[in-house]
Structure formats: C-alpha cells, structure tokens
Amino acid sequence: KVDICRWHGVHCASESGEGGDTVTKLELPANNLQGTVPPVIFHLPSLKILNLHDNGMDFSFQGVGVASDLEELYLQSTNVKSLKGIGKASSLKVLHLEENSFAGPIPDELYGLIGLRSLYLSDSGLTGTLSSSIGNLENLVEFYCHANDISGEIPSNVGQLSNLEVLLLSENNLYGTLPQSLNDLSSLKELNIDSFTRNNAGISGPLLSFNNLPKMRELHLGDNSLTGPIPDDFLEGVDNIDEVVNVNFRSNQLAGSLPGALQRLNRLNIDLADNKITKITLNLCEKDDWMDFTVDDYSCDAILCPAGFYNKHGRASLGNPCQACDAVVTSPYMGSTICPGTEKEAEKQILKTFYLSTGGPKWKQNDGWMDDNTDICDWFGVSCRDGYTVESILLGSNNLIGTPPKEIFQLSNLKFLWLYSNPMDFRFDGIEKATKLTSLLLDSTGLTSLEGIGKASALVDLDVRFNRLDGTIPSEIHDLRFMESFLCGHNAFTGSVPPFKTNRRLHTLRMSDNFFTGEVPAFDVHTELTALDLSGNDLEGPLPTNLLQAANTKSSIFIDLSSNSITGTVPAELARFDVLTLYLRDNMIEGISQQLCSKNEFNKGDVETYGCDAILCPKGTYAPNHGRASSDGGPCLKCDQALYHGSSECGEDLYKDSSAASNDAFSSILLGITTFFFGGFVYLLF
C-alpha cells in the first residue's frame, strides 16, 4: 500500500516538523482533471496550497471556509464559472483566477479577503466597475486585472493600498481621469493602464506627476486620451536614478515639451510617439544611456523624430533613422509614426483601385472620386481622421459591383466600412491588416461566405443579413472577441445556434429567418446582451429557465423567438427583468407562468392592460399578426382551431408543416438578396 504522501501531486509535512503525516499541498496542474472538484477537498485540515490550473474541471467555493489554513489557490485556465462563496476563504494570500469565463462584476465578497497579497483576474470576462471596496485589500501587493470588460472610473480608494507594487488594468473599458490617490502608492513599481486594442477614449485629463513613487520602474498609459503637458516634477521621487525606468505614453494628446528635470534619471526609456510634443529640452539629448543607449548614436532623434520627420516608431533606433517627410502636408509635432502626405498619397492609390474594381463610373454617386484636384477626404462617402487618413468609407446602396480589392484593408486607420445593398462579390482576404476596423456592414450584397472573417480582430459590429450564406455558423466567428453586434438574419444557415461564449461583449444578436434547429441556447454568460432575435427558425424544446441569466435585470430587454417550434411553459424566471419585450407567437407553447402576468412594464406596458394575454393569446384564441393582445392590435379573439398559446392566424393554414414554412422563408431570402433598386431599375442577380 502506497502512502498518500507519495501520490503524484501530494505533499505532506508534519505539524511538529519531524515527519510527513498531513497533506499541506495538492499540486495537479495541467493534469487533465475533469468534472467538478468535490468540496470534501476542503476538509484536508492542513492544506495550504491547492494548485489545479490548466485543467478542464469546474470548481465550487461552497465549503471553502472549512480550509482554514488555505493560503494559495491556483485556478487559472480552468472552467470555474462562479465565485460565489469565495469570501469564506479568509486565509487566502495568493489567488489565481485568470483566463476563465466569469460573467458579471467582481463579487463584493472577494473584496473581503483582506489577507490577499496577490490577486490575478486577467482575461476572465469580468464586467462592471471596480468597487471602492478595493481599498479594503490593504495587504495587496500585486493586482492583475488585464483584458476584461471593466468599465467606469478608477476609484480613488485604490490609494489606500499602501503595499501595492503592481497594478495592471490594461485593455479594459476604463474612462475618466487618473485619481490623484495613485500618487500615494509609495510602494508601486509597475502601473499599466494601456488601451491599445480598445476603441473607446480611455483615460483622459491631465497626466499625474507620479512624483511620490520612489520605486516606480514601469509606467504604461499608452493609447489613452491624456492631455496637457508633462509635469515639470514628473517622476521626481524615483529613488534609484541608475535603474532602468520604462515609460509608455504613446498615442495620447500630451503637448508641450519634455521637461529637462528628467535628466536626473540615467536610464530612461520613454515612448511619446503620436502625441503633440513640440520640444525636447536639449540637455536630455546628451543622456547617452537613455532609450536603450541609442541617444548616444542619434541624440534627440532617439527620443522623438523632429517635426517634419517620421518613422514607424516615432523615434530613431539602430538601423531605423528618422526619415524626412517630403510632402506638402506634414505634422507640426515631434514623434510622427507616419508621413501624412506620403500616407495620404498611398491611400489615394488604394481608393482609386477600389473605385475601378467596383464599377466606380456607374456608381449612383461618385463626386470627387479620381479627381486629383479634390482631397480624398472630400470624395463622396469618404471621411478622414485629422484631415489626412481615411477613417470611414460609407457607400451603401450606391451600385458598387465586382470584387473590392484586398488593398482596401491596408487603409491603416479604417474603422467603418459600410457597403450594404450593393450587388458585389465581397471577400475577406487581407482583412487581418485592417487592425482598426470596427464596423463592417455587408447586408444585401450577395455574400456567400464568411471565410476569413475571424481575422478581423478589432471588429465590433458585423451585419451580413439578407445574403446567400448557408451551412453552420463558422467557428471563426468566435474569434471576434470584441464583437458587440452580430446580425445574420435572412440567410440559409443551418445547424444549432452557437452559444457564443467567447463573444462575451455581445449586446445585439439577430439571427432570424434561417434554418437553425435544436434548442434555444441560454446565453447565460452574456452580461450585455439585451437584444436577441431567433425568430423564423426551426428551434424546438422548452425555453431555458436561465435564458439571459447574466443580463442586467434593470436593462430594457428584447427577445423575439416567434415562429419556431418551442414547447412547454414560458418560464417564471423571466420575471427577474424589469422591462421586457417578449415575442413568442406561432410556437407550440402550452402555458405561461403566472408571475409574468403581473409585470406591468412587459411588452411595452400591454401586460398592465391585458395580463397574460399580452404575452401570448391562450389556447382557443388568436390575435392577427401578433399572437398576443396589444394596444395596437386589440384583444385576443376566439379561434377553436388554435391548439397552442400565441396563435396569429385562425384557419386551415394555422399549423403549416415545417417544410412549407421553410420554403416560404427561403423564398423570402432569395427575394431579399437578389433585388436591388438603382435609379428606378430592378436588377436580378440570378
């Protein structure tokens, strides 16, 4: 019989220190654990470290209070879904929960773990705001909360974390100004609040001096909206002037000069590219050890390229000197990463190629296009950022034909590409180069494939309705982790409706009038999803009781599941919402939970007037077009043929077979995608 202390991953020690007779550590990382960890694990009386990271199992914190000695818990990259009960783990000092799929804000009970020294929550789908209760974690040394959906302002209470050395909040949706209390974190070594993949403005307002942070070595605030000058006493309090200090303020709106007082730091690397800096105090250009020793070779250019010069880094480096911008239009600021005139000329050539490839001479409107005397920013449908780089192309319903060239994705600042209602052959080749493309509208274009769409890494809004898309939803859709709106109705998609668990930011999902089968997914991890339309498919089974479980109950919710084959009872759990528009007509529903019939704000207030009938007409009645009583359609009417709740017709066609319904839907799709109106003419694609 093998002693348990010799089992793989089990470590024992003696309370007296004389022998190994009680389990103190259980370490089974990346060991293919499945299922749910049993709560009996917490009954190991001397357990101090539990390490189960990178396993496919779930984990419940219920009963964790029994593990009174548990100090370190490693659950990163597992399938933990809930933090309920974690507040009972009162002895925890180290907690790793990164790379999970939580839905919702950081629970208040976590802020009660006042013994925590290290807290890792990065890339875990967390939403909501940072609570002011964060100030309770007075022993915290490291806080990693990168790449979530945390929004709002940074609470001033963060300044109470006197032991904090690392604060990582990059890639969230934070806004507002930097709290002055950050300057009270005298132990802080590293602060990261970059926002380089987000499209929001990020942190704004003035830059703090950070002059009371003697240990500061890493300060990263790139891609925000900071304004004003760099304070003269910036980083004045750094104690060891010979250590390397890395600062990133790239792509903000900081203005003025780089203060000469920074010369006290001997090993500074500072990135100020793409700001509004106009001057570098000359004594800084003699700091040979700055910028990884490149100041010795390039002087001031190693800090920032001068006005009228540029390179891709905004500063000179080995083998990459600043280049003169030989163009009529140049930036008046130092640190340019592009030559506006050269960039603009390159973008003009791309637009010309686009014009010729899509039948430009026959567009409905093409004012300015191909005219070298007209600024490209004034060409019809084109808008520019700062007057020199293309930001949007809006050419919907403009008779574009052919295949748009892949070069269109090389417009480096393109955010909006709206080409809807044009009979073209659109393809996604090269879309990976459109790193800032957030909105792509391709509805009613005859689109036949989404191949390549997963490489549109920044995409937020995607509309591909009224096209010829078929088969199952491609898996690469799930790579669009920033997507908030996906519209794919009126196509010929088949298979089950995906749960979209990796697309956690979705607020709008419209997939009506396809051929989806199977049950309705719960979408129970989507905290922002407020509009869901799956009507006109072949979905069956009962409605899940946890439908939109993670959504904000105070939000106005829209759900349309009409014209499917859904059965059972409308669940009482939907009563948790304050305002709900719920369309369920023409299914096979047999009942309505009574709790819903007193929700007066449901269905635009119709429930207050008609009660349950405002949700669905009962069996034996119907309401033309609506399947429910409503203020604009009137009460439910008698219909003996209506066998289920929610009938919108009464007669022999009341329950058409599914194939007939599908054929009708498909005919509608064909009509929608093949008919385009240009100048009063109708063109049929096939």
XYZ file of C-alpha atoms in Angstrom:
686
model
C 0.000 0.000 0.000
C 1.464 3.345 -1.093
C 1.492 6.145 1.455
C -0.756 9.009 0.200
C 2.180 11.364 0.700
C 3.842 9.548 -2.192
C 0.895 10.016 -4.523
C 1.542 12.247 -7.520
C 0.994 15.892 -6.646
C 0.538 15.298 -2.922
C 2.957 16.952 -0.499
C 2.942 16.283 3.207
C 4.549 17.767 6.268
C 4.363 17.247 9.970
C 2.890 19.898 12.186
C 5.808 19.242 14.551
C 8.304 19.353 11.699
C 9.539 15.840 12.461
C 7.708 13.816 9.807
C 5.346 13.950 6.877
C 1.955 12.924 8.096
C -0.546 15.534 6.928
C -1.302 16.923 3.461
C -0.178 20.534 3.056
C -0.062 20.847 -0.742
C -2.033 19.348 -3.606
C -0.483 20.266 -6.959
C -2.012 18.767 -10.116
C -1.626 21.460 -12.808
C -2.302 20.557 -16.456
C -3.204 17.009 -15.448
C -6.440 16.508 -17.448
C -8.748 16.832 -14.463
C -12.432 16.808 -15.478
C -15.782 17.200 -13.748
C -16.232 19.215 -10.557
C -13.750 19.215 -7.692
C -15.588 17.722 -4.678
C -15.961 20.050 -1.669
C -14.511 17.340 0.567
C -11.109 18.587 -0.617
C -11.511 21.474 1.816
C -11.570 19.027 4.714
C -7.835 18.378 4.445
C -7.048 20.093 7.758
C -3.541 21.369 6.949
C -3.973 22.202 3.255
C -2.061 25.400 2.457
C -1.620 25.231 -1.322
C -4.110 23.936 -3.897
C -2.814 24.126 -7.467
C -5.178 22.871 -10.187
C -4.501 25.332 -13.012
C -4.880 24.393 -16.694
C -7.415 21.644 -16.188
C -10.870 21.257 -17.715
C -12.726 20.946 -14.440
C -15.215 23.193 -12.675
C -14.686 24.370 -9.131
C -17.114 25.443 -6.430
C -16.164 27.568 -3.449
C -19.024 26.227 -1.358
C -17.490 24.880 1.838
C -14.127 26.580 1.337
C -14.412 28.136 4.792
C -13.508 24.764 6.300
C -9.998 25.053 4.790
C -8.813 27.429 7.484
C -5.117 27.090 6.521
C -5.565 27.532 2.741
C -3.208 30.341 1.660
C -2.604 29.794 -2.056
C -5.164 28.800 -4.690
C -4.278 28.367 -8.376
C -7.316 28.003 -10.653
C -6.214 29.845 -13.784
C -7.281 28.372 -17.137
C -9.945 26.077 -15.729
C -13.726 26.088 -16.132
C -14.584 27.982 -12.977
C -17.864 29.794 -13.662
C -18.830 31.278 -10.314
C -17.020 32.930 -7.428
C -19.942 32.509 -5.048
C -18.656 31.592 -1.616
C -15.100 32.777 -2.160
C -15.432 35.278 0.662
C -15.208 32.380 3.135
C -11.611 31.632 2.101
C -10.405 34.045 4.742
C -6.805 32.778 4.916
C -6.017 33.266 1.221
C -2.875 35.206 0.367
C -2.443 34.201 -3.293
C -5.395 33.762 -5.677
C -5.043 32.951 -9.385
C -8.279 33.078 -11.411
C -7.028 34.431 -14.734
C -8.152 33.029 -18.105
C -11.579 31.857 -17.018
C -15.041 32.847 -18.255
C -16.818 34.652 -15.465
C -19.905 36.638 -16.344
C -20.507 39.697 -14.238
C -18.617 42.039 -11.942
C -16.017 41.201 -9.334
C -18.165 39.962 -6.418
C -18.212 42.115 -3.303
C -17.218 39.175 -1.119
C -13.848 38.982 -2.838
C -13.008 42.440 -1.503
C -13.402 40.964 1.976
C -10.318 38.760 1.597
C -8.163 41.273 3.420
C -5.201 38.902 3.710
C -4.684 38.739 -0.069
C -1.227 39.686 -1.292
C -1.520 38.543 -4.918
C -4.751 38.676 -6.939
C -4.820 37.562 -10.578
C -8.062 38.160 -12.527
C -6.825 38.910 -16.057
C -8.674 37.784 -19.189
C -11.663 36.350 -17.355
C -14.658 38.164 -18.846
C -15.273 40.316 -15.789
C -17.589 43.299 -16.240
C -18.975 46.086 -14.111
C -16.819 48.620 -12.331
C -14.001 48.497 -9.840
C -15.668 48.876 -6.466
C -14.468 51.430 -3.958
C -14.218 48.409 -1.655
C -10.921 47.622 -3.333
C -9.407 49.816 -0.661
C -10.159 47.047 1.850
C -7.398 44.857 0.386
C -4.774 46.649 2.429
C -2.199 43.846 2.166
C -2.392 43.555 -1.624
C 0.995 43.594 -3.358
C 0.002 42.509 -6.880
C -3.293 43.100 -8.693
C -3.563 41.795 -12.255
C -6.874 42.586 -13.982
C -5.813 42.907 -17.630
C -8.089 42.266 -20.656
C -11.516 42.212 -19.037
C -14.533 44.436 -19.644
C -14.198 46.514 -16.503
C -15.643 49.971 -17.139
C -16.073 53.232 -15.285
C -13.529 55.292 -13.407
C -10.662 54.066 -11.268
C -11.861 54.551 -7.674
C -9.809 56.902 -5.527
C -9.805 54.239 -2.792
C -7.074 52.455 -4.720
C -4.754 54.894 -2.992
C -5.322 53.017 0.274
C -3.330 50.025 -0.998
C -0.097 51.126 0.629
C 1.677 47.818 -0.068
C 0.740 47.624 -3.749
C 3.689 47.086 -6.081
C 1.971 46.036 -9.333
C -1.330 47.384 -10.707
C -2.277 46.024 -14.127
C -5.577 47.332 -15.570
C -4.726 47.459 -19.292
C -7.235 46.542 -22.006
C -10.425 47.302 -20.134
C -13.042 49.977 -20.790
C -11.926 52.411 -18.133
C -12.528 56.117 -18.557
C -12.351 59.329 -16.580
C -9.237 60.891 -15.123
C -6.372 59.348 -13.206
C -7.193 59.587 -9.483
C -4.703 61.723 -7.606
C -4.531 58.968 -4.995
C -2.388 56.877 -7.367
C 0.428 59.154 -6.284
C 0.002 57.866 -2.721
C 1.050 54.327 -3.651
C 4.580 54.713 -2.345
C 5.433 51.037 -2.935
C 4.235 50.988 -6.563
C 6.738 49.638 -9.072
C 4.536 48.979 -12.091
C 1.359 50.662 -13.365
C -0.302 49.538 -16.610
C -3.473 51.153 -17.958
C -2.798 50.881 -21.709
C -5.746 50.719 -24.072
C -4.187 49.768 -27.402
C -6.900 47.356 -28.641
C -9.919 49.271 -27.391
C -11.855 51.803 -29.411
C -13.048 53.935 -26.536
C -11.303 57.143 -25.494
C -9.836 55.540 -22.405
C -8.314 57.589 -19.618
C -8.477 61.332 -20.207
C -7.499 64.532 -18.468
C -4.079 65.631 -17.249
C -1.108 63.404 -16.569
C -0.213 62.994 -12.911
C 3.312 63.878 -11.857
C 3.821 60.499 -10.146
C 6.401 62.353 -8.079
C 5.801 60.400 -4.872
C 6.606 56.932 -6.205
C 10.218 56.104 -5.306
C 10.053 52.522 -6.616
C 8.368 53.233 -9.971
C 10.062 51.350 -12.808
C 7.275 50.568 -15.319
C 4.612 53.147 -16.249
C 2.388 52.321 -19.225
C -0.511 54.593 -20.182
C -0.388 54.281 -23.973
C -3.360 54.691 -26.316
C -5.494 56.774 -23.994
C -6.617 60.408 -24.243
C -4.330 62.139 -21.766
C -3.958 65.857 -22.430
C -1.882 68.793 -21.315
C 1.838 68.991 -20.557
C 4.145 66.521 -18.882
C 4.561 67.963 -15.354
C 7.948 69.500 -14.562
C 8.246 67.263 -11.484
C 7.341 64.085 -13.348
C 8.923 61.029 -11.628
C 10.821 63.363 -9.335
C 10.613 60.889 -6.452
C 12.322 57.897 -8.123
C 14.993 56.837 -5.638
C 17.493 54.804 -7.658
C 18.349 57.012 -10.614
C 20.625 54.375 -12.153
C 17.945 51.713 -12.612
C 16.065 51.370 -15.902
C 12.714 53.185 -15.948
C 10.311 52.361 -18.802
C 7.525 54.829 -19.655
C 4.937 54.451 -22.436
C 2.667 57.395 -23.258
C 2.311 56.536 -26.949
C -0.799 57.770 -28.794
C -2.206 60.256 -26.313
C -2.682 64.013 -26.669
C 0.155 65.165 -24.437
C 1.517 68.535 -25.507
C 4.396 70.918 -24.932
C 7.944 69.918 -24.090
C 9.749 67.028 -22.446
C 10.884 68.631 -19.164
C 14.594 68.996 -18.525
C 14.242 67.840 -14.925
C 14.091 64.275 -16.222
C 17.852 64.433 -16.746
C 18.302 63.151 -13.189
C 17.237 59.705 -14.442
C 20.184 57.958 -16.082
C 18.401 55.003 -17.748
C 15.046 56.287 -19.011
C 13.215 54.696 -21.944
C 10.185 56.843 -22.787
C 7.778 56.382 -25.709
C 5.972 59.604 -26.634
C 5.214 58.847 -30.291
C 1.972 60.223 -31.718
C 1.384 62.937 -29.149
C 1.618 66.706 -29.553
C 5.130 67.231 -28.243
C 6.877 70.231 -29.782
C 10.155 70.438 -27.858
C 12.812 68.358 -26.123
C 14.991 70.208 -23.642
C 18.467 69.958 -25.153
C 20.210 68.630 -22.055
C 18.167 65.447 -22.414
C 19.752 64.799 -25.808
C 23.059 64.220 -24.019
C 21.753 61.375 -21.860
C 23.650 58.700 -23.786
C 22.227 55.776 -21.796
C 18.621 56.742 -22.461
C 16.441 54.855 -24.935
C 18.473 51.643 -24.617
C 21.691 53.603 -25.260
C 20.533 54.902 -28.664
C 20.724 58.561 -27.601
C 24.494 58.102 -27.856
C 24.034 57.419 -31.582
C 21.059 59.571 -32.569
C 20.891 62.336 -29.954
C 17.392 63.903 -29.744
C 16.120 61.782 -32.627
C 16.380 58.696 -30.404
C 13.765 60.255 -28.135
C 11.439 61.645 -30.822
C 11.735 62.275 -34.529
C 11.668 66.041 -35.125
C 8.695 67.746 -36.731
C 8.696 67.064 -40.462
C 10.344 63.660 -39.952
C 8.941 60.256 -39.109
C 9.413 56.510 -38.863
C 7.186 53.668 -37.713
C 8.347 54.023 -34.099
C 8.262 57.815 -33.979
C 11.926 57.838 -32.943
C 15.275 56.710 -34.319
C 16.718 53.349 -33.394
C 19.566 51.186 -34.646
C 19.145 50.727 -38.387
C 15.950 52.779 -38.399
C 16.689 56.518 -38.523
C 14.043 59.218 -38.805
C 13.106 59.989 -42.405
C 12.200 63.326 -43.916
C 8.528 63.674 -44.764
C 8.694 65.037 -48.306
C 5.080 66.065 -48.603
C 3.041 69.221 -48.716
C 1.215 68.187 -45.543
C 3.441 67.377 -42.556
C 2.776 67.087 -38.853
C 3.801 70.055 -36.697
C 4.593 67.688 -33.830
C 7.544 65.525 -32.927
C 7.317 61.746 -32.894
C 5.248 61.101 -36.024
C 4.865 57.447 -36.993
C 3.622 58.270 -40.477
C 4.269 60.928 -43.078
C 0.797 62.411 -43.551
C 1.383 63.454 -47.142
C 3.003 60.191 -48.177
C 0.390 58.186 -46.300
C -2.364 60.169 -47.938
C -0.959 59.581 -51.405
C -0.756 55.839 -50.732
C -4.351 55.849 -49.518
C -5.426 57.717 -52.638
C -3.994 54.953 -54.806
C -5.866 52.332 -52.761
C -9.113 54.256 -53.162
C -8.560 54.586 -56.900
C -8.060 50.824 -57.169
C -11.225 50.312 -55.148
C -13.157 52.658 -57.441
C -12.080 50.927 -60.638
C -12.644 47.434 -59.198
C -16.213 48.161 -58.156
C -17.569 49.878 -61.260
C -16.992 53.403 -59.995
C -18.047 55.222 -63.186
C -21.537 53.684 -62.806
C -21.946 54.390 -59.102
C -25.058 56.335 -58.224
C -22.843 58.979 -56.620
C -19.102 59.378 -57.154
C -18.477 63.066 -56.535
C -14.760 63.850 -56.252
C -13.523 60.334 -56.950
C -10.454 60.108 -59.247
C -10.134 63.917 -59.279
C -6.540 64.721 -58.298
C -7.579 68.270 -57.511
C -10.049 67.099 -54.856
C -8.799 65.996 -51.447
C -9.635 62.311 -50.884
C -11.282 63.338 -47.624
C -13.849 65.159 -49.768
C -14.588 62.225 -52.067
C -18.184 61.054 -51.745
C -18.591 58.586 -48.877
C -15.065 59.052 -47.516
C -14.282 60.584 -44.133
C -10.841 61.176 -42.660
C -9.263 61.484 -39.258
C -7.443 64.755 -38.680
C -7.875 65.557 -42.365
C -5.289 63.144 -43.720
C -6.007 59.449 -43.111
C -9.139 57.568 -44.188
C -11.334 56.541 -41.263
C -14.610 55.583 -42.933
C -15.983 54.519 -46.305
C -19.774 54.732 -46.381
C -21.072 53.661 -49.795
C -24.229 51.703 -49.050
C -26.852 51.429 -51.824
C -24.531 53.004 -54.365
C -24.459 50.367 -57.153
C -20.998 49.015 -56.402
C -20.294 45.812 -58.349
C -17.407 43.387 -58.763
C -14.926 42.392 -56.062
C -13.496 45.083 -53.769
C -9.680 44.748 -53.782
C -7.982 43.385 -50.671
C -5.862 46.539 -50.610
C -8.843 48.320 -49.046
C -7.856 46.643 -45.788
C -4.460 48.352 -45.948
C -6.035 51.677 -45.012
C -4.338 51.712 -41.619
C -6.930 53.801 -39.783
C -10.099 52.471 -41.424
C -12.795 51.981 -38.778
C -16.071 51.954 -40.725
C -16.670 50.088 -43.983
C -20.339 50.219 -44.986
C -21.056 48.604 -48.352
C -24.573 47.300 -47.750
C -27.126 46.900 -50.574
C -24.586 46.646 -53.373
C -24.511 43.626 -55.759
C -20.858 42.738 -55.263
C -18.612 39.747 -54.649
C -17.096 40.674 -51.294
C -14.233 38.644 -49.848
C -12.324 38.835 -46.582
C -8.828 38.175 -47.954
C -6.347 40.503 -46.256
C -8.752 41.712 -43.580
C -6.163 40.936 -40.901
C -4.382 44.139 -41.941
C -7.419 46.245 -41.023
C -6.425 46.326 -37.369
C -8.747 49.219 -36.526
C -11.819 48.100 -38.482
C -14.704 48.077 -36.019
C -17.854 48.304 -38.153
C -18.493 46.208 -41.275
C -21.933 46.351 -42.910
C -22.386 43.898 -45.785
C -26.112 43.205 -45.669
C -27.812 42.650 -49.041
C -24.614 42.234 -51.040
C -24.994 38.633 -52.236
C -22.317 37.442 -49.808
C -21.782 33.654 -49.978
C -19.007 33.009 -47.463
C -17.603 34.343 -44.190
C -14.236 32.669 -44.699
C -11.525 34.858 -43.192
C -13.803 36.978 -41.007
C -12.162 35.671 -37.849
C -9.028 37.660 -38.674
C -10.867 40.981 -38.290
C -9.516 41.231 -34.760
C -10.991 44.615 -33.827
C -14.474 44.100 -35.276
C -17.332 45.332 -33.081
C -20.341 45.453 -35.444
C -20.948 42.896 -38.206
C -24.064 42.909 -40.396
C -24.434 40.161 -43.022
C -28.233 39.936 -43.258
C -30.130 39.218 -46.489
C -27.352 37.283 -48.186
C -26.718 33.770 -49.521
C -24.833 32.388 -46.547
C -25.530 28.757 -45.718
C -24.189 25.883 -43.643
C -23.385 26.238 -39.971
C -22.111 29.433 -38.380
C -18.323 29.264 -38.982
C -16.233 28.680 -35.888
C -14.016 31.660 -36.661
C -16.889 33.953 -35.663
C -15.934 33.013 -32.122
C -12.510 34.636 -32.652
C -14.169 38.060 -32.764
C -13.838 38.626 -29.026
C -14.649 42.339 -29.255
C -17.837 41.853 -31.282
C -20.860 43.569 -29.757
C -23.423 43.240 -32.554
C -23.878 40.303 -34.949
C -26.717 40.415 -37.473
C -27.082 37.416 -39.794
C -30.829 37.119 -40.328
C -32.450 36.172 -43.640
C -29.798 33.738 -44.836
C -29.834 29.940 -45.113
C -27.748 28.982 -42.082
C -28.387 25.525 -40.642
C -27.394 23.528 -37.583
C -27.695 24.626 -33.988
C -27.413 28.185 -32.725
C -23.954 28.558 -31.152
C -23.761 29.731 -27.522
C -21.233 32.459 -28.491
C -19.454 32.063 -25.159
C -16.234 33.639 -26.420
C -18.135 36.655 -27.774
C -18.881 37.902 -24.291
C -19.443 41.526 -25.289
C -22.474 40.871 -27.466
C -25.346 43.251 -26.816
C -27.279 42.520 -30.027
C -27.723 39.130 -31.699
C -30.180 38.862 -34.593
C -30.338 35.504 -36.411
C -33.932 35.400 -37.641
C -35.262 33.654 -40.747
C -32.654 30.964 -41.188
C -32.930 27.188 -40.752
C -31.429 26.752 -37.303
C -32.501 23.653 -35.385
C -32.124 22.325 -31.866
C -32.925 24.105 -28.628
C -32.632 27.777 -27.734
C -29.256 28.417 -26.043
C -29.369 30.085 -22.636
C -26.798 32.793 -23.444
C -26.234 32.786 -19.699
C -22.726 34.302 -19.687
C -23.546 37.451 -21.666
C -23.843 40.383 -19.301
C -24.508 42.950 -22.044
C -26.911 41.005 -24.285
C -30.160 42.969 -24.421
C -31.488 42.211 -27.928
C -31.965 38.599 -29.072
C -33.863 37.648 -32.245
C -34.044 33.980 -33.274
C -37.479 34.158 -34.874
C -38.396 32.275 -38.033
C -36.213 29.213 -37.500
C -36.874 25.559 -36.609
C -35.932 25.706 -32.935
C -37.674 23.330 -30.565
C -37.821 22.238 -26.961
C -38.648 24.366 -23.921
C -37.239 27.788 -23.179
C -34.240 27.539 -20.834
C -35.004 28.788 -17.342
C -31.624 30.554 -17.274
C -32.208 32.473 -20.515
C -30.095 35.673 -20.401
C -29.337 34.890 -16.778
C -26.302 37.191 -16.638
C -28.003 40.206 -18.256
C -28.687 43.305 -16.214
C -32.215 42.961 -14.845
C -32.609 46.752 -14.931
C -31.903 46.959 -18.670
C -34.612 47.019 -21.319
C -34.551 43.500 -22.798
C -35.837 42.440 -26.239
C -36.389 38.749 -27.089
C -38.057 37.515 -30.285
C -38.445 33.740 -30.634
C -41.567 33.805 -32.803
C -42.319 31.235 -35.500
C -40.337 28.292 -34.189
C -41.471 25.011 -32.601
C -40.783 25.907 -28.981
C -42.762 23.895 -26.437
C -43.528 23.918 -22.740
C -44.254 26.880 -20.497
C -42.869 30.419 -20.606
C -40.587 30.249 -17.541
C -41.218 32.268 -14.402
C -37.527 33.159 -14.202
C -38.046 35.834 -16.871
C -39.883 37.843 -14.222
C -36.490 38.934 -12.908
C -36.385 41.576 -15.658
C -37.997 44.948 -15.039
C -38.646 45.802 -18.694
C -39.021 43.002 -21.240
C -40.359 42.872 -24.787
C -41.086 39.195 -25.443
C -42.381 37.883 -28.769
C -43.279 34.168 -28.830
C -46.135 33.881 -31.321
C -46.637 30.816 -33.510
C -44.816 28.229 -31.446
C -46.182 25.186 -29.594
C -46.245 26.743 -26.143
C -48.758 25.340 -23.679
C -48.607 27.710 -20.745
C -47.394 30.951 -19.170
C -46.009 31.204 -15.643
C -48.365 33.437 -13.692
C -45.515 35.540 -12.269
C -45.105 37.107 -15.709
C -48.710 38.249 -15.900
C -48.252 40.963 -13.283
C -45.146 42.514 -14.872
C -46.851 45.701 -15.973
C -43.845 47.037 -17.897
C -43.581 43.939 -20.085
C -44.401 44.198 -23.791
C -44.463 47.980 -23.812
C -46.982 48.162 -20.986
C -49.529 45.859 -22.626
C -49.335 43.413 -19.696
C -50.798 46.077 -17.421
C -53.858 46.212 -19.700
C -54.264 42.615 -20.845
C -52.423 40.491 -18.278
C -51.237 37.094 -19.554
C -52.915 37.687 -22.914
C -50.362 40.431 -23.618
C -47.654 37.774 -23.558
C -49.496 35.120 -25.578
C -53.100 34.577 -26.540
C -54.335 31.452 -24.718
C -55.281 28.207 -26.412
C -58.551 28.598 -28.328
C -57.878 32.236 -29.245
C -55.678 34.201 -31.603
C -54.600 37.752 -32.465
C -53.925 38.579 -36.127
C -50.220 39.182 -36.829
C -49.276 39.438 -33.136
C -50.383 36.260 -31.402
C -50.977 38.338 -28.266
C -53.237 41.123 -27.071
C -51.763 44.545 -27.657
C -52.631 48.219 -27.686
C -52.303 48.417 -31.465
C -53.866 45.050 -32.321
C -56.596 44.703 -29.722
C -57.606 41.701 -27.579
C -57.316 38.016 -28.386
C -60.185 36.621 -30.477
C -61.908 33.252 -30.282
C -60.453 30.508 -32.522
C -61.302 26.870 -31.827
C -58.514 25.672 -34.125
C -55.806 27.371 -32.018
C -54.252 24.435 -30.145
C -51.398 26.363 -28.537
C -50.735 29.707 -26.939
C -49.761 32.549 -29.250
C -51.591 31.860 -32.499
C -51.503 34.709 -35.010
C -53.839 33.047 -37.532
C -57.097 31.142 -37.399
C -57.981 28.691 -40.152
C -56.723 25.753 -42.140
C -53.233 27.279 -42.600
C -52.783 27.773 -38.870
C -50.251 24.977 -38.470
C -48.345 24.613 -41.696
C -45.825 21.793 -41.846
C -42.267 22.855 -41.211
C -41.106 22.203 -44.772
C -43.715 24.588 -46.149
C -42.691 27.207 -43.627
C -39.067 26.684 -44.570
C -39.831 27.048 -48.259
C -41.643 30.312 -47.596
C -38.699 31.575 -45.580
C -36.240 30.567 -48.284
C -38.284 32.340 -50.942
C -38.185 35.451 -48.801
C -34.416 35.173 -48.533
C -33.964 34.872 -52.276
C -36.131 37.888 -52.869
C -34.263 39.930 -50.299
C -30.812 39.145 -51.609
C -31.457 39.340 -55.325
C -33.395 42.535 -55.612
C -31.644 45.895 -55.634
C -33.099 49.242 -56.566
C -30.883 51.635 -58.504
C -32.391 54.697 -60.133
C -35.772 53.045 -60.526
C -34.434 49.840 -62.147
C -34.589 46.355 -60.657
C -31.556 44.108 -61.137
C -31.869 40.344 -60.527
C -28.587 38.612 -59.775
C -29.867 35.182 -60.690
